[in-house]
Amino acid sequence: MKFLLEQVLDSLPDALLLVYPDGSLQHLNPTAEKLAGISLAQANGRPFSELFPGAENLYLRLNTTLTTGRSFTIREDELVNRAGETLVVEIRIEPVHDLKGSIIGASLLIRDLSAFKKMEEELRHADRLAIMGTIASGLAHEIKNPLGGIKGAAQMLIREVGRDDLKEYFQIITKEADRVNQLISELLAFSIPKSIRLQSININKLLDEVLNLEKQAENNHRIRYTRHFDPSLPKVRGDENQLKQAFLNLIKNARESITQKGTIQCTTRMVTDYQLKTEKGRTARMVEIDIADTGCGMDEKALTNLFAPFYTTKKGGSGLGLAISHRIINEHQGFIQVESILKKGSTFRIFLRALK
Ligand SMILES: Nc1ncnc2c1ncn2[C@@H]1O[C@H](COP(=O)(O)OP(=O)(O)OP(=O)(O)O)[C@@H](O)[C@H]1O
Ligand SMILES: [Mg+2]
């Protein structure tokens, strides 16, 4: 019976810690060991207060439980573990009684909400994009019509007035109207959700095609493109055109970040140390695609804004490229990570689910 009970406690997805009445640690299940960054053997008998530096509030409550028997539920709190990681957690503190009703310790059940928080954040981001899309498509239609009118009228005037000294102004009107029109078309393309056509895709081949396309766009050889492809990379389920678009935006940015000479390195690999829990609790293998440039890099401000629609630091940029890539990768249930050092370069890491 005791063995069974221990097994149940040890397989809990939440961290469980038991403390003696003096506040020293009695037991940690494996989830607690991982969360606190300490092994049961190391922790045994040590004061609980050593586990999470600076969590005064928690110690205070634990002491209250140990002395008065009161229970606590802390819906959301931040804990910093011994490895210096900040965790968002939910905590329940309960007294443990013996048969006579005396307090012989306390139990702490800690649920790590960090992954949940991150997901929530991503969802909020996706939501913002969806709202943006609706507003954008509405606006785009409203703007396109009067724009057509302005352009038409300017062209008529050029013909009617027939004065060469005014021609330049009419041309400016036409040119600027065209520019707004182009921007609006991009906005529309962004806001109309395209239907995804799922196929099994060889990512190495797809990247090859995108890189070749990019190479053609850049004909003065100032950029060296290198490929480190894992030949045994499993296939990915996705929409070929959309994924091409997503990678094209990233590689185009990499190219634009290099002002003189530089390198863009494209790497593909299987991820073995990262296992994504699927909804059914099974793990999915991931494929990682890295696009690394030796370009201008980004500062903190750019790093926090870069996926937001319309964020751009480029003259003539629309700031939609990364927002589109982000959306496409999200729709494929993947995610993007970015690392960047100012004046050194940036690496965009894309993770996609591998097919079995
Ligand atoms: N590889 C990169 N290196 C440095 N900065 C980058 C890189 N990728 C993106 N950025 C920064 O993020 C901003 C947003 O990128 P995004 O692709 O969304 O828009 P854009 O490139 O400015 O315009 P568009 O893609 O519409 O032509 C860029 O303006 C740039 O400041
Ligand atoms: Mg771009």
mmCIF file of C-alpha atoms and ligand atoms in Angstrom:
data_model
loop_
_atom_site.group_PDB
_atom_site.id
_atom_site.type_symbol
_atom_site.label_atom_id
_atom_site.label_comp_id
_atom_site.label_asym_id
_atom_site.label_seq_id
_atom_site.Cartn_x
_atom_site.Cartn_y
_atom_site.Cartn_z
ATOM 1 C CA MET A 1 0.000 0.000 0.000
ATOM 2 C CA LYS A 2 2.783 2.377 0.978
ATOM 3 C CA PHE A 3 4.628 1.501 -2.203
ATOM 4 C CA LEU A 4 1.547 2.152 -4.325
ATOM 5 C CA LEU A 5 0.955 5.485 -2.645
ATOM 6 C CA GLU A 6 4.541 6.562 -3.276
ATOM 7 C CA GLN A 7 4.237 5.562 -6.906
ATOM 8 C CA VAL A 8 1.101 7.646 -7.300
ATOM 9 C CA LEU A 9 2.748 10.669 -5.667
ATOM 10 C CA ASP A 10 5.870 10.248 -7.774
ATOM 11 C CA SER A 11 3.960 10.187 -11.030
ATOM 12 C CA LEU A 12 2.010 13.385 -10.264
ATOM 13 C CA PRO A 13 2.433 16.038 -12.962
ATOM 14 C CA ASP A 14 2.422 18.657 -10.183
ATOM 15 C CA ALA A 15 5.263 19.198 -7.766
ATOM 16 C CA LEU A 16 4.582 17.783 -4.309
ATOM 17 C CA LEU A 17 6.708 18.713 -1.308
ATOM 18 C CA LEU A 18 6.279 17.506 2.253
ATOM 19 C CA VAL A 19 7.783 19.406 5.175
ATOM 20 C CA TYR A 20 8.209 18.581 8.851
ATOM 21 C CA PRO A 21 6.726 20.867 11.542
ATOM 22 C CA ASP A 22 10.089 22.666 11.837
ATOM 23 C CA GLY A 23 9.944 23.585 8.148
ATOM 24 C CA SER A 24 12.608 21.136 6.986
ATOM 25 C CA LEU A 25 12.044 19.059 3.850
ATOM 26 C CA GLN A 26 10.784 15.512 4.183
ATOM 27 C CA HIS A 27 9.957 14.514 0.613
ATOM 28 C CA LEU A 28 9.962 15.846 -2.959
ATOM 29 C CA ASN A 29 8.416 13.982 -5.868
ATOM 30 C CA PRO A 30 10.368 13.966 -9.181
ATOM 31 C CA THR A 31 8.353 16.916 -10.556
ATOM 32 C CA ALA A 32 9.301 18.911 -7.452
ATOM 33 C CA GLU A 33 12.964 17.977 -7.893
ATOM 34 C CA LYS A 34 12.838 19.305 -11.440
ATOM 35 C CA LEU A 35 10.902 22.455 -10.538
ATOM 36 C CA ALA A 36 13.136 23.380 -7.613
ATOM 37 C CA GLY A 37 16.326 22.307 -9.364
ATOM 38 C CA ILE A 38 17.459 20.070 -6.481
ATOM 39 C CA SER A 39 17.447 16.296 -5.916
ATOM 40 C CA LEU A 40 15.582 14.623 -3.081
ATOM 41 C CA ALA A 41 18.875 13.374 -1.638
ATOM 42 C CA GLN A 42 20.310 16.902 -1.613
ATOM 43 C CA ALA A 43 17.155 18.472 -0.225
ATOM 44 C CA ASN A 44 16.290 15.988 2.501
ATOM 45 C CA GLY A 45 16.305 17.599 5.962
ATOM 46 C CA ARG A 46 17.289 21.038 4.634
ATOM 47 C CA PRO A 47 15.073 24.033 5.439
ATOM 48 C CA PHE A 48 12.337 24.614 2.880
ATOM 49 C CA SER A 49 13.299 28.290 2.798
ATOM 50 C CA GLU A 50 16.492 27.407 0.889
ATOM 51 C CA LEU A 51 14.572 26.136 -2.139
ATOM 52 C CA PHE A 52 13.139 29.347 -3.523
ATOM 53 C CA PRO A 53 15.285 32.349 -2.626
ATOM 54 C CA GLY A 54 13.257 35.442 -1.822
ATOM 55 C CA ALA A 55 9.856 33.772 -1.505
ATOM 56 C CA GLU A 56 9.159 35.357 1.911
ATOM 57 C CA ASN A 57 5.412 35.373 1.427
ATOM 58 C CA LEU A 58 5.361 31.657 0.805
ATOM 59 C CA TYR A 59 7.432 30.901 3.938
ATOM 60 C CA LEU A 60 5.133 33.063 6.010
ATOM 61 C CA ARG A 61 2.094 31.136 4.828
ATOM 62 C CA LEU A 62 3.782 27.785 5.267
ATOM 63 C CA ASN A 63 4.636 28.743 8.869
ATOM 64 C CA THR A 64 1.020 29.736 9.468
ATOM 65 C CA THR A 65 -0.113 26.330 8.169
ATOM 66 C CA LEU A 66 2.414 24.533 10.371
ATOM 67 C CA THR A 67 1.367 26.435 13.484
ATOM 68 C CA THR A 68 -2.369 26.942 13.002
ATOM 69 C CA GLY A 69 -3.389 24.265 10.493
ATOM 70 C CA ARG A 70 -4.787 26.788 8.045
ATOM 71 C CA SER A 71 -4.694 25.921 4.322
ATOM 72 C CA PHE A 72 -3.811 28.332 1.540
ATOM 73 C CA THR A 73 -4.326 28.498 -2.195
ATOM 74 C CA ILE A 74 -2.170 30.983 -4.053
ATOM 75 C CA ARG A 75 -3.644 31.268 -7.537
ATOM 76 C CA GLU A 76 -0.648 32.836 -9.206
ATOM 77 C CA ASP A 77 2.764 33.615 -7.865
ATOM 78 C CA GLU A 78 6.303 33.888 -9.159
ATOM 79 C CA LEU A 79 9.036 31.709 -7.740
ATOM 80 C CA VAL A 80 12.711 31.825 -8.565
ATOM 81 C CA ASN A 81 14.375 28.432 -8.219
ATOM 82 C CA ARG A 82 17.975 27.652 -7.386
ATOM 83 C CA ALA A 83 18.916 27.652 -11.061
ATOM 84 C CA GLY A 84 17.711 31.270 -11.252
ATOM 85 C CA GLU A 85 14.697 30.431 -13.413
ATOM 86 C CA THR A 86 11.529 32.425 -12.784
ATOM 87 C CA LEU A 87 8.460 30.214 -12.666
ATOM 88 C CA VAL A 88 4.829 31.227 -12.708
ATOM 89 C CA VAL A 89 3.051 28.835 -10.363
ATOM 90 C CA GLU A 90 -0.121 28.000 -8.489
ATOM 91 C CA ILE A 91 0.473 26.807 -4.930
ATOM 92 C CA ARG A 92 -1.677 24.925 -2.424
ATOM 93 C CA ILE A 93 -0.535 24.501 1.141
ATOM 94 C CA GLU A 94 -2.315 21.959 3.342
ATOM 95 C CA PRO A 95 -1.570 20.785 6.876
ATOM 96 C CA VAL A 96 -0.854 17.096 7.465
ATOM 97 C CA HIS A 97 -2.444 15.682 10.639
ATOM 98 C CA ASP A 98 -1.832 12.460 12.521
ATOM 99 C CA LEU A 99 -4.676 10.230 13.677
ATOM 100 C CA LYS A 100 -5.129 12.304 16.825
ATOM 101 C CA GLY A 101 -5.414 15.491 14.831
ATOM 102 C CA SER A 102 -2.057 17.023 15.699
ATOM 103 C CA ILE A 103 -0.135 18.765 12.930
ATOM 104 C CA ILE A 104 2.818 16.635 11.846
ATOM 105 C CA GLY A 105 3.807 18.700 8.822
ATOM 106 C CA ALA A 106 2.487 20.326 5.691
ATOM 107 C CA SER A 107 2.184 19.493 2.009
ATOM 108 C CA LEU A 108 2.790 21.929 -0.830
ATOM 109 C CA LEU A 109 1.351 21.214 -4.239
ATOM 110 C CA ILE A 110 2.948 23.458 -6.855
ATOM 111 C CA ARG A 111 1.667 23.621 -10.424
ATOM 112 C CA ASP A 112 3.948 25.161 -13.019
ATOM 113 C CA LEU A 113 1.896 27.614 -15.092
ATOM 114 C CA SER A 114 4.820 28.903 -17.209
ATOM 115 C CA ALA A 115 3.971 26.827 -20.293
ATOM 116 C CA PHE A 116 0.323 27.766 -19.918
ATOM 117 C CA LYS A 117 1.215 31.459 -19.622
ATOM 118 C CA LYS A 118 3.364 31.295 -22.726
ATOM 119 C CA MET A 119 0.541 29.681 -24.646
ATOM 120 C CA GLU A 120 -1.879 32.299 -23.364
ATOM 121 C CA GLU A 121 0.460 35.019 -24.582
ATOM 122 C CA GLU A 122 0.745 33.401 -28.013
ATOM 123 C CA LEU A 123 -3.016 33.104 -28.243
ATOM 124 C CA ARG A 124 -3.438 36.748 -27.348
ATOM 125 C CA HIS A 125 -0.958 37.585 -30.065
ATOM 126 C CA ALA A 126 -2.844 35.430 -32.579
ATOM 127 C CA ASP A 127 -6.054 37.105 -31.493
ATOM 128 C CA ARG A 128 -4.624 40.562 -32.047
ATOM 129 C CA LEU A 129 -3.537 39.490 -35.505
ATOM 130 C CA ALA A 130 -7.015 38.196 -36.296
ATOM 131 C CA ILE A 131 -8.636 41.465 -35.193
ATOM 132 C CA MET A 132 -6.049 43.389 -37.145
ATOM 133 C CA GLY A 133 -6.848 41.305 -40.184
ATOM 134 C CA THR A 134 -10.536 42.131 -39.988
ATOM 135 C CA ILE A 135 -9.922 45.843 -39.569
ATOM 136 C CA ALA A 136 -7.318 45.832 -42.308
ATOM 137 C CA SER A 137 -9.501 44.160 -44.902
ATOM 138 C CA GLY A 138 -12.391 46.532 -44.127
ATOM 139 C CA LEU A 139 -10.152 49.551 -44.387
ATOM 140 C CA ALA A 140 -8.437 48.311 -47.503
ATOM 141 C CA HIS A 141 -11.701 48.140 -49.433
ATOM 142 C CA GLU A 142 -12.669 51.602 -48.240
ATOM 143 C CA ILE A 143 -9.351 53.080 -49.322
ATOM 144 C CA LYS A 144 -8.975 51.350 -52.674
ATOM 145 C CA ASN A 145 -12.056 52.955 -54.219
ATOM 146 C CA PRO A 146 -11.309 56.650 -53.582
ATOM 147 C CA LEU A 147 -7.715 55.932 -54.497
ATOM 148 C CA GLY A 148 -8.794 54.733 -57.911
ATOM 149 C CA GLY A 149 -10.791 57.956 -58.259
ATOM 150 C CA ILE A 150 -7.815 60.148 -57.330
ATOM 151 C CA LYS A 151 -5.538 58.389 -59.816
ATOM 152 C CA GLY A 152 -8.101 58.522 -62.615
ATOM 153 C CA ALA A 153 -8.733 62.223 -62.045
ATOM 154 C CA ALA A 154 -5.000 63.012 -62.043
ATOM 155 C CA GLN A 155 -4.544 61.226 -65.365
ATOM 156 C CA MET A 156 -7.467 63.089 -66.892
ATOM 157 C CA LEU A 157 -6.044 66.378 -65.690
ATOM 158 C CA ILE A 158 -2.656 65.644 -67.272
ATOM 159 C CA ARG A 159 -4.367 65.206 -70.605
ATOM 160 C CA GLU A 160 -6.787 68.129 -70.232
ATOM 161 C CA VAL A 161 -4.423 70.755 -68.843
ATOM 162 C CA GLY A 162 -1.581 69.900 -71.183
ATOM 163 C CA ARG A 163 0.943 72.094 -69.336
ATOM 164 C CA ASP A 164 4.395 70.572 -69.163
ATOM 165 C CA ASP A 165 5.381 72.548 -66.049
ATOM 166 C CA LEU A 166 2.548 70.851 -64.105
ATOM 167 C CA LYS A 167 3.166 67.358 -65.429
ATOM 168 C CA GLU A 168 5.631 66.495 -62.666
ATOM 169 C CA TYR A 169 3.010 67.145 -59.966
ATOM 170 C CA PHE A 170 0.461 64.940 -61.624
ATOM 171 C CA GLN A 171 3.060 62.221 -61.888
ATOM 172 C CA ILE A 172 3.715 62.471 -58.163
ATOM 173 C CA ILE A 173 -0.002 62.043 -57.481
ATOM 174 C CA THR A 174 -0.139 58.958 -59.688
ATOM 175 C CA LYS A 175 3.032 57.460 -58.266
ATOM 176 C CA GLU A 176 2.017 57.976 -54.659
ATOM 177 C CA ALA A 177 -1.450 56.610 -55.334
ATOM 178 C CA ASP A 178 0.191 53.507 -56.796
ATOM 179 C CA ARG A 179 2.328 53.140 -53.686
ATOM 180 C CA VAL A 180 -0.673 53.296 -51.364
ATOM 181 C CA ASN A 181 -2.446 50.851 -53.632
ATOM 182 C CA GLN A 182 0.450 48.412 -53.396
ATOM 183 C CA LEU A 183 0.473 48.674 -49.615
ATOM 184 C CA ILE A 184 -3.255 48.076 -49.471
ATOM 185 C CA SER A 185 -2.933 44.998 -51.684
ATOM 186 C CA GLU A 186 -0.313 43.605 -49.314
ATOM 187 C CA LEU A 187 -2.627 44.305 -46.402
ATOM 188 C CA LEU A 188 -5.460 42.501 -48.117
ATOM 189 C CA ALA A 189 -3.273 39.515 -48.891
ATOM 190 C CA PHE A 190 -2.333 39.453 -45.231
ATOM 191 C CA SER A 191 -5.824 39.724 -43.845
ATOM 192 C CA ILE A 192 -7.657 37.239 -46.013
ATOM 193 C CA PRO A 193 -7.032 33.848 -44.451
ATOM 194 C CA LYS A 194 -5.903 31.515 -47.178
ATOM 195 C CA SER A 195 -7.110 27.983 -47.105
ATOM 196 C CA ILE A 196 -4.375 25.622 -46.087
ATOM 197 C CA ARG A 197 -3.704 22.683 -48.385
ATOM 198 C CA LEU A 198 -1.905 20.057 -46.395
ATOM 199 C CA GLN A 199 0.715 17.886 -47.989
ATOM 200 C CA SER A 200 3.716 15.948 -46.826
ATOM 201 C CA ILE A 201 6.672 18.251 -47.408
ATOM 202 C CA ASN A 202 10.391 17.780 -47.772
ATOM 203 C CA ILE A 203 11.694 20.858 -45.968
ATOM 204 C CA ASN A 204 15.223 20.551 -47.391
ATOM 205 C CA LYS A 205 13.865 20.661 -50.934
ATOM 206 C CA LEU A 206 11.534 23.547 -50.128
ATOM 207 C CA LEU A 207 14.368 25.567 -48.593
ATOM 208 C CA ASP A 208 16.557 24.832 -51.583
ATOM 209 C CA GLU A 209 13.947 26.368 -53.857
ATOM 210 C CA VAL A 210 13.511 29.426 -51.652
ATOM 211 C CA LEU A 211 17.269 29.957 -51.389
ATOM 212 C CA ASN A 212 17.675 29.685 -55.145
ATOM 213 C CA LEU A 213 14.941 32.254 -55.625
ATOM 214 C CA GLU A 214 16.625 34.607 -53.161
ATOM 215 C CA LYS A 215 20.001 34.138 -54.790
ATOM 216 C CA GLN A 216 18.538 35.328 -58.059
ATOM 217 C CA ALA A 217 17.152 38.427 -56.354
ATOM 218 C CA GLU A 218 20.657 39.225 -55.171
ATOM 219 C CA ASN A 219 22.924 39.164 -58.166
ATOM 220 C CA ASN A 220 26.073 40.951 -57.085
ATOM 221 C CA HIS A 221 27.380 38.083 -54.910
ATOM 222 C CA ARG A 222 27.783 40.131 -51.752
ATOM 223 C CA ILE A 223 26.102 37.338 -49.803
ATOM 224 C CA ARG A 224 27.286 33.786 -49.349
ATOM 225 C CA TYR A 225 24.498 31.287 -48.822
ATOM 226 C CA THR A 226 25.492 28.119 -46.983
ATOM 227 C CA ARG A 227 23.360 25.049 -46.356
ATOM 228 C CA HIS A 228 23.716 22.491 -43.595
ATOM 229 C CA PHE A 229 20.856 20.159 -44.284
ATOM 230 C CA ASP A 230 20.210 16.946 -42.398
ATOM 231 C CA PRO A 231 19.651 14.446 -45.229
ATOM 232 C CA SER A 232 17.570 12.166 -43.009
ATOM 233 C CA LEU A 233 15.215 14.956 -41.955
ATOM 234 C CA PRO A 234 11.664 13.636 -41.582
ATOM 235 C CA LYS A 235 8.930 15.242 -43.637
ATOM 236 C CA VAL A 236 6.578 17.876 -42.326
ATOM 237 C CA ARG A 237 2.841 18.204 -42.871
ATOM 238 C CA GLY A 238 2.035 21.598 -44.252
ATOM 239 C CA ASP A 239 0.981 23.912 -47.042
ATOM 240 C CA GLU A 240 3.844 24.233 -49.483
ATOM 241 C CA ASN A 241 3.120 27.741 -50.723
ATOM 242 C CA GLN A 242 2.499 29.148 -47.287
ATOM 243 C CA LEU A 243 5.646 27.620 -45.836
ATOM 244 C CA LYS A 244 7.609 28.951 -48.816
ATOM 245 C CA GLN A 245 6.198 32.392 -48.105
ATOM 246 C CA ALA A 246 7.136 32.122 -44.423
ATOM 247 C CA PHE A 247 10.756 31.188 -45.171
ATOM 248 C CA LEU A 248 11.035 33.667 -48.014
ATOM 249 C CA ASN A 249 10.146 36.529 -45.650
ATOM 250 C CA LEU A 250 12.781 35.364 -43.165
ATOM 251 C CA ILE A 251 15.516 34.955 -45.768
ATOM 252 C CA LYS A 252 14.618 38.280 -47.372
ATOM 253 C CA ASN A 253 15.011 39.950 -43.969
ATOM 254 C CA ALA A 254 18.343 38.195 -43.478
ATOM 255 C CA ARG A 255 19.503 39.503 -46.863
ATOM 256 C CA GLU A 256 18.319 43.026 -46.081
ATOM 257 C CA SER A 257 20.117 42.967 -42.719
ATOM 258 C CA ILE A 258 23.474 42.599 -44.471
ATOM 259 C CA THR A 259 24.606 45.949 -45.802
ATOM 260 C CA GLN A 260 27.966 44.915 -47.225
ATOM 261 C CA LYS A 261 29.273 41.376 -47.429
ATOM 262 C CA GLY A 262 28.001 38.575 -45.251
ATOM 263 C CA THR A 263 26.728 35.052 -44.874
ATOM 264 C CA ILE A 264 23.298 33.510 -44.547
ATOM 265 C CA GLN A 265 23.419 30.032 -43.147
ATOM 266 C CA CYS A 266 20.451 27.733 -43.393
ATOM 267 C CA THR A 267 20.471 24.650 -41.184
ATOM 268 C CA THR A 268 17.954 21.847 -40.745
ATOM 269 C CA ARG A 269 17.967 19.224 -38.006
ATOM 270 C CA MET A 270 15.822 16.852 -36.022
ATOM 271 C CA VAL A 271 15.208 17.962 -32.478
ATOM 272 C CA THR A 272 15.845 15.134 -30.096
ATOM 273 C CA ASP A 273 16.056 16.979 -26.786
ATOM 274 C CA TYR A 274 12.828 18.906 -27.277
ATOM 275 C CA GLN A 275 9.669 16.894 -27.109
ATOM 276 C CA LEU A 276 6.418 18.655 -27.569
ATOM 277 C CA LYS A 277 3.481 17.260 -25.661
ATOM 278 C CA THR A 278 0.550 16.864 -28.007
ATOM 279 C CA GLU A 279 -3.048 17.207 -26.880
ATOM 280 C CA LYS A 280 -3.315 13.466 -26.452
ATOM 281 C CA GLY A 281 -0.311 13.443 -24.122
ATOM 282 C CA ARG A 282 1.905 11.767 -26.708
ATOM 283 C CA THR A 283 5.148 13.410 -27.696
ATOM 284 C CA ALA A 284 5.757 14.793 -31.171
ATOM 285 C CA ARG A 285 9.130 14.991 -32.843
ATOM 286 C CA MET A 286 10.144 18.405 -34.087
ATOM 287 C CA VAL A 287 12.111 19.604 -37.073
ATOM 288 C CA GLU A 288 14.245 22.719 -36.561
ATOM 289 C CA ILE A 289 15.151 25.147 -39.321
ATOM 290 C CA ASP A 290 17.687 27.846 -38.473
ATOM 291 C CA ILE A 291 18.253 30.911 -40.597
ATOM 292 C CA ALA A 292 21.314 32.730 -39.360
ATOM 293 C CA ASP A 293 22.674 35.948 -40.822
ATOM 294 C CA THR A 294 25.784 37.989 -40.143
ATOM 295 C CA GLY A 295 23.798 41.191 -40.577
ATOM 296 C CA CYS A 296 23.089 44.261 -38.473
ATOM 297 C CA GLY A 297 21.380 42.419 -35.583
ATOM 298 C CA MET A 298 18.679 43.928 -33.409
ATOM 299 C CA ASP A 299 18.390 45.840 -30.170
ATOM 300 C CA GLU A 300 15.949 45.027 -27.350
ATOM 301 C CA LYS A 301 13.245 47.289 -28.763
ATOM 302 C CA ALA A 302 13.313 45.604 -32.156
ATOM 303 C CA LEU A 303 13.348 42.161 -30.543
ATOM 304 C CA THR A 304 10.181 42.850 -28.579
ATOM 305 C CA ASN A 305 8.329 44.380 -31.526
ATOM 306 C CA LEU A 306 9.455 42.459 -34.535
ATOM 307 C CA PHE A 307 6.416 40.210 -34.946
ATOM 308 C CA ALA A 308 3.918 43.042 -34.546
ATOM 309 C CA PRO A 309 2.217 44.043 -37.783
ATOM 310 C CA PHE A 310 3.569 47.331 -39.221
ATOM 311 C CA TYR A 311 6.705 47.331 -37.097
ATOM 312 C CA THR A 312 9.506 48.249 -39.447
ATOM 313 C CA THR A 313 12.846 50.036 -39.306
ATOM 314 C CA LYS A 314 13.204 50.063 -43.090
ATOM 315 C CA LYS A 315 12.521 52.843 -45.495
ATOM 316 C CA GLY A 316 9.730 51.529 -47.671
ATOM 317 C CA GLY A 317 9.170 48.447 -45.472
ATOM 318 C CA SER A 318 5.596 47.459 -44.663
ATOM 319 C CA GLY A 319 6.436 45.636 -41.444
ATOM 320 C CA LEU A 320 4.179 42.773 -42.401
ATOM 321 C CA GLY A 321 6.792 40.179 -43.399
ATOM 322 C CA LEU A 322 7.412 38.685 -39.973
ATOM 323 C CA ALA A 323 3.797 39.005 -38.860
ATOM 324 C CA ILE A 324 2.872 36.868 -41.869
ATOM 325 C CA SER A 325 5.636 34.313 -41.224
ATOM 326 C CA HIS A 326 4.622 34.119 -37.581
ATOM 327 C CA ARG A 327 1.019 33.491 -38.491
ATOM 328 C CA ILE A 328 1.860 30.798 -41.022
ATOM 329 C CA ILE A 329 4.151 28.940 -38.630
ATOM 330 C CA ASN A 330 1.504 29.194 -35.900
ATOM 331 C CA GLU A 331 -1.115 27.814 -38.231
ATOM 332 C CA HIS A 332 1.188 24.851 -38.749
ATOM 333 C CA GLN A 333 1.339 24.407 -34.966
ATOM 334 C CA GLY A 334 4.960 25.379 -34.923
ATOM 335 C CA PHE A 335 6.779 28.270 -33.316
ATOM 336 C CA ILE A 336 9.647 30.709 -33.920
ATOM 337 C CA GLN A 337 12.494 31.707 -31.621
ATOM 338 C CA VAL A 338 14.882 34.589 -32.248
ATOM 339 C CA GLU A 339 18.362 35.329 -31.017
ATOM 340 C CA SER A 340 20.185 38.450 -32.048
ATOM 341 C CA ILE A 341 23.284 40.408 -31.207
ATOM 342 C CA LEU A 342 23.510 43.990 -32.373
ATOM 343 C CA LYS A 343 26.058 44.461 -35.189
ATOM 344 C CA LYS A 344 26.809 40.708 -35.182
ATOM 345 C CA GLY A 345 23.724 39.061 -36.631
ATOM 346 C CA SER A 346 20.490 37.251 -35.963
ATOM 347 C CA THR A 347 19.262 33.668 -35.908
ATOM 348 C CA PHE A 348 15.646 32.742 -36.470
ATOM 349 C CA ARG A 349 14.795 29.217 -35.323
ATOM 350 C CA ILE A 350 11.628 27.678 -36.687
ATOM 351 C CA PHE A 351 10.196 24.543 -35.125
ATOM 352 C CA LEU A 352 7.698 22.407 -36.996
ATOM 353 C CA ARG A 353 6.135 19.090 -36.160
ATOM 354 C CA ALA A 354 7.721 16.156 -37.925
ATOM 355 C CA LEU A 355 5.649 13.483 -39.575
ATOM 356 C CA LYS A 356 5.994 10.062 -38.003
HETATM 357 N N1 LIG B 1 17.323 39.175 -39.862
HETATM 358 C C1 LIG B 1 17.090 40.389 -39.333
HETATM 359 N N2 LIG B 1 18.129 41.159 -38.905
HETATM 360 C C2 LIG B 1 17.918 42.366 -38.363
HETATM 361 N N3 LIG B 1 16.705 42.916 -38.189
HETATM 362 C C3 LIG B 1 15.628 42.221 -38.583
HETATM 363 C C4 LIG B 1 15.760 40.922 -39.178
HETATM 364 N N4 LIG B 1 14.532 40.465 -39.439
HETATM 365 C C5 LIG B 1 13.664 41.429 -39.057
HETATM 366 N N5 LIG B 1 14.313 42.488 -38.543
HETATM 367 C C6 LIG B 1 13.700 43.728 -37.994
HETATM 368 O O1 LIG B 1 12.306 43.504 -37.826
HETATM 369 C C7 LIG B 1 11.565 44.465 -38.579
HETATM 370 C C8 LIG B 1 10.281 43.850 -39.068
HETATM 371 O O2 LIG B 1 10.512 42.883 -40.064
HETATM 372 P P1 LIG B 1 9.384 42.545 -41.126
HETATM 373 O O3 LIG B 1 9.876 41.505 -42.037
HETATM 374 O O4 LIG B 1 8.117 42.246 -40.382
HETATM 375 O O5 LIG B 1 9.146 43.905 -41.884
HETATM 376 P P2 LIG B 1 10.134 44.655 -42.899
HETATM 377 O O6 LIG B 1 11.202 43.708 -43.347
HETATM 378 O O7 LIG B 1 10.570 45.903 -42.254
HETATM 379 O O8 LIG B 1 9.168 44.978 -44.084
HETATM 380 P P3 LIG B 1 8.659 43.958 -45.227
HETATM 381 O O9 LIG B 1 8.990 42.562 -44.755
HETATM 382 O O10 LIG B 1 7.221 44.177 -45.281
HETATM 383 O O11 LIG B 1 9.397 44.337 -46.437
HETATM 384 C C9 LIG B 1 12.510 44.917 -39.663
HETATM 385 O O12 LIG B 1 12.192 46.218 -40.125
HETATM 386 C C10 LIG B 1 13.851 44.885 -38.947
HETATM 387 O O13 LIG B 1 14.041 46.022 -38.147
HETATM 388 MG MG MG B 2 10.696 41.797 -44.056
#
